[in-house]
Coordinates of C-alpha atoms in Angstrom, one line a residue:
M1 CA 57.4 167.1 101.0
T2 CA 54.9 164.3 100.8
L3 CA 56.2 160.8 100.2
S4 CA 54.2 157.7 99.4
I5 CA 55.8 154.2 99.4
R6 CA 54.5 150.7 98.9
L7 CA 55.5 148.1 101.4
D8 CA 55.1 144.3 101.2
Q9 CA 52.8 142.7 103.7
Q10 CA 55.6 141.4 105.9
T11 CA 57.4 144.7 106.1
Q12 CA 54.2 146.6 106.7
E13 CA 53.3 144.3 109.6
A14 CA 56.7 144.5 111.2
L15 CA 56.6 148.3 111.0
R16 CA 53.1 148.4 112.5
Q17 CA 54.2 146.2 115.4
H18 CA 57.3 148.3 116.0
L19 CA 55.4 151.6 116.0
E20 CA 52.9 150.2 118.4
Q21 CA 55.6 149.0 120.8
S22 CA 57.7 152.1 120.6
G23 CA 54.9 154.7 120.6
V24 CA 56.5 156.6 117.7
T25 CA 54.4 157.9 114.9
Q26 CA 55.0 156.6 111.4
S27 CA 56.1 160.0 110.1
T28 CA 58.7 160.4 112.9
F29 CA 60.0 156.9 112.3
V30 CA 60.4 157.5 108.6
R31 CA 62.1 160.9 109.1
E32 CA 64.6 159.5 111.5
A33 CA 65.3 156.5 109.3
I34 CA 66.0 158.8 106.3
R35 CA 68.2 161.1 108.4
E36 CA 70.2 158.1 109.7
K37 CA 70.6 156.7 106.1
L38 CA 71.7 160.1 104.8
A39 CA 74.2 160.5 107.6
R40 CA 75.9 157.3 106.7
Y41 CA 76.6 158.5 103.2
A42 CA 77.4 162.2 103.9
P43 CA 80.9 162.9 102.6
E44 CA 81.5 165.6 105.2
A45 CA 80.8 163.1 108.0
S46 CA 83.7 160.8 106.9
T47 CA 87.0 161.4 108.6
P48 CA 90.2 160.2 107.1
Y49 CA 90.3 157.5 109.8
Q50 CA 86.7 156.3 108.9
L51 CA 87.7 156.1 105.2
G52 CA 90.8 154.0 106.0
E53 CA 89.4 151.9 108.9
P54 CA 88.7 148.8 106.8
L55 CA 92.4 148.7 105.7
F56 CA 94.0 149.2 109.2
G57 CA 95.5 146.0 110.4
R58 CA 94.5 144.1 107.3
Y59 CA 98.0 143.1 106.5
A60 CA 99.2 142.8 110.1
S61 CA 102.0 140.4 110.9
G62 CA 100.5 139.6 114.3
E63 CA 103.7 140.7 116.1
T64 CA 102.9 143.5 118.5
N65 CA 106.5 144.6 119.0
R66 CA 107.6 144.6 115.4
S67 CA 108.3 148.3 115.2
Q68 CA 110.5 148.1 118.3
Q69 CA 112.5 145.3 116.8
R70 CA 112.8 146.8 113.3
K71 CA 116.6 147.2 113.4
A72 CA 117.2 143.6 114.4
L73 CA 114.8 142.4 111.7
I74 CA 116.6 144.4 109.0
R75 CA 120.0 143.3 110.3
E76 CA 118.9 139.6 110.1
R77 CA 117.7 140.1 106.5
L78 CA 120.9 141.8 105.4
D79 CA 123.0 139.1 107.1
A80 CA 121.0 136.4 105.3
K81 CA 121.4 138.2 102.0
H82 CA 125.1 138.6 102.3
R83 CA 125.7 135.0 103.3
R84 CA 124.6 133.7 99.9

């Protein structure tokens, strides 16, 4: 497939400099860039962990041993409730 794109002068110059420094051809650079972009949005590439990662730890209490002290925490809350 043949692809034509228009670049602004600043982007064109930055691309030209990068290609000269890296020694990569323009076609190779564009192919790799498209593959990388497609890989980011490929649904089969997303694992359940990757999908939920932004939520993990979002509502953390900051207590690292909270699960080990769960019984004591529940007992404290029940005692406080029944004291009313």
